mmCIF file of C-alpha atoms in Angstrom:
data_model
loop_
_atom_site.group_PDB
_atom_site.id
_atom_site.type_symbol
_atom_site.label_atom_id
_atom_site.label_comp_id
_atom_site.label_asym_id
_atom_site.label_seq_id
_atom_site.Cartn_x
_atom_site.Cartn_y
_atom_site.Cartn_z
ATOM 1 C CA VAL A 26 0.831 -0.206 0.467
ATOM 2 C CA PRO A 27 1.413 3.542 -1.385
ATOM 3 C CA ALA A 28 2.612 4.958 1.635
ATOM 4 C CA GLY A 29 -1.019 8.101 2.150
ATOM 5 C CA GLU A 30 -3.420 6.301 1.103
ATOM 6 C CA VAL A 31 -6.552 3.917 2.698
ATOM 7 C CA TRP A 32 -7.215 0.625 1.407
ATOM 8 C CA ALA A 33 -10.027 -1.253 3.170
ATOM 9 C CA GLY A 34 -12.539 -4.474 2.583
ATOM 10 C CA ALA A 35 -11.898 -8.482 1.332
ATOM 11 C CA PRO A 36 -10.217 -8.142 -1.197
ATOM 12 C CA ALA A 37 -8.226 -4.786 -0.187
ATOM 13 C CA ALA A 38 -9.632 -1.963 -2.034
ATOM 14 C CA LYS A 39 -8.069 1.429 -1.984
ATOM 15 C CA VAL A 40 -10.989 3.789 0.026
ATOM 16 C CA GLY A 41 -9.088 7.066 0.520
ATOM 17 C CA ILE A 42 -6.237 8.887 0.631
ATOM 18 C CA ALA A 43 -5.119 9.592 4.695
ATOM 19 C CA SER A 44 -4.784 13.628 5.021
ATOM 20 C CA GLU A 45 -1.556 15.193 7.876
ATOM 21 C CA LEU A 46 -5.192 14.719 9.994
ATOM 22 C CA ASP A 47 -6.062 11.102 9.439
ATOM 23 C CA ALA A 48 -2.352 10.205 11.096
ATOM 24 C CA GLU A 49 -1.766 12.156 13.324
ATOM 25 C CA GLY A 50 -4.986 10.551 14.902
ATOM 26 C CA ILE A 51 -4.152 7.023 13.603
ATOM 27 C CA ALA A 52 -0.552 8.612 15.823
ATOM 28 C CA ALA A 53 -2.347 8.857 18.816
ATOM 29 C CA ASN A 54 -4.762 5.507 19.224
ATOM 30 C CA VAL A 55 -1.736 3.432 18.796
ATOM 31 C CA LYS A 56 0.335 5.299 21.915
ATOM 32 C CA LEU A 57 -2.446 5.044 23.396
ATOM 33 C CA ALA A 58 -2.993 1.272 22.549
ATOM 34 C CA LYS A 59 0.392 0.849 23.171
ATOM 35 C CA ALA A 60 -0.148 2.348 27.104
ATOM 36 C CA LEU A 61 -3.298 0.066 27.151
ATOM 37 C CA GLY A 62 -1.148 -3.127 25.463
ATOM 38 C CA GLU A 63 1.252 -2.982 28.529
ATOM 39 C CA ALA A 64 -0.861 -2.545 30.884
ATOM 40 C CA HIS A 65 -2.866 -5.611 30.253
ATOM 41 C CA MET A 66 0.353 -7.389 30.266
ATOM 42 C CA GLU A 67 1.139 -6.651 33.526
ATOM 43 C CA SER A 68 -2.663 -7.933 34.428
ATOM 44 C CA ALA A 69 -1.636 -10.955 31.994
ATOM 45 C CA TRP A 70 0.976 -12.437 33.768
ATOM 46 C CA MET A 71 -0.384 -12.532 37.244
ATOM 47 C CA ASN A 72 -0.139 -15.667 38.983
ATOM 48 C CA LEU A 73 -3.308 -17.527 39.996
ATOM 49 C CA GLU A 74 -3.471 -16.930 44.107
ATOM 50 C CA ASP A 75 -2.472 -12.547 43.084
ATOM 51 C CA LEU A 76 -5.499 -12.271 40.507
ATOM 52 C CA GLU A 77 -7.806 -13.844 43.129
ATOM 53 C CA GLN A 78 -6.947 -11.371 45.074
ATOM 54 C CA GLN A 79 -7.242 -8.433 43.266
ATOM 55 C CA ALA A 80 -10.464 -9.671 42.292
ATOM 56 C CA ALA A 81 -11.599 -10.263 45.568
ATOM 57 C CA ASP A 82 -9.575 -6.045 46.250
ATOM 58 C CA TYR A 83 -12.101 -4.456 43.368
ATOM 59 C CA LYS A 84 -15.102 -6.178 44.925
ATOM 60 C CA ARG A 85 -14.732 -4.273 48.360
ATOM 61 C CA GLU A 86 -13.269 -0.963 46.415
ATOM 62 C CA LYS A 87 -17.112 -0.792 45.203
ATOM 63 C CA GLU A 88 -18.559 -0.349 48.746
ATOM 64 C CA ARG A 89 -16.365 1.711 50.128
ATOM 65 C CA THR A 90 -19.373 4.715 48.312
ATOM 66 C CA ALA A 91 -18.659 8.499 49.662
ATOM 67 C CA THR A 92 -20.639 8.078 52.333
ATOM 68 C CA VAL A 93 -18.594 4.758 54.284
ATOM 69 C CA ILE A 94 -15.789 6.375 53.381
ATOM 70 C CA SER A 95 -16.258 9.579 55.943
ATOM 71 C CA GLN A 96 -17.294 6.990 58.157
ATOM 72 C CA MET A 97 -14.051 5.091 58.209
ATOM 73 C CA ARG A 98 -11.154 5.525 59.968
ATOM 74 C CA PHE A 99 -8.222 7.674 58.443
ATOM 75 C CA ASP A 100 -5.618 5.511 56.773
ATOM 76 C CA PRO A 101 -2.413 7.165 55.316
ATOM 77 C CA LYS A 102 -1.544 4.111 53.740
ATOM 78 C CA TRP A 103 -4.454 3.688 51.923
ATOM 79 C CA THR A 104 -5.234 3.888 47.926
ATOM 80 C CA PRO A 105 -7.175 3.540 45.479
ATOM 81 C CA LEU A 106 -7.263 0.578 43.064
ATOM 82 C CA PRO A 107 -6.699 2.059 40.692
ATOM 83 C CA THR A 108 -9.307 1.758 36.955
ATOM 84 C CA LEU A 109 -9.536 2.239 33.742
ATOM 85 C CA GLY A 110 -11.560 5.654 33.818
ATOM 86 C CA LYS A 111 -8.364 6.711 35.394
ATOM 87 C CA PHE A 112 -5.558 5.462 33.420
ATOM 88 C CA LEU A 113 -7.693 6.758 29.766
ATOM 89 C CA GLU A 114 -7.900 10.367 31.577
ATOM 90 C CA ASP A 115 -4.233 9.595 32.414
ATOM 91 C CA ALA A 116 -3.235 8.105 29.234
ATOM 92 C CA GLY A 117 -4.730 11.567 27.105
ATOM 93 C CA GLY A 118 -7.477 8.869 26.264
ATOM 94 C CA PHE A 119 -10.693 11.205 26.855
ATOM 95 C CA ASP A 120 -8.686 14.224 24.813
ATOM 96 C CA ILE A 121 -8.770 11.816 20.929
ATOM 97 C CA LYS A 122 -10.922 13.202 18.896
ATOM 98 C CA TYR A 123 -10.053 11.132 16.105
ATOM 99 C CA ALA A 124 -12.026 8.427 14.914
ATOM 100 C CA PRO A 125 -10.718 6.013 11.825
ATOM 101 C CA LYS A 126 -12.261 6.255 8.598
#
């Protein structure tokens, strides 16, 4: 496929020309997909015991509503568990306005 062309289908056929905006959008999506892949890889290789502990921790985390947290004693060592939404926010995933053609 020549540079700057967009091909799709089976069998493949030329469907358009990629603009500079397309190239930037694709690069942003690739960067986000790479970050998501790296995050997934960390959990994909966990042993079963650690995975079950993580699942129990997330289940318990759902019960920590604002009311429950306000009634708990302060624990300086406690930090909220990471969530996909927070990951996407930190990685700039919500800022990507480009959608592939």
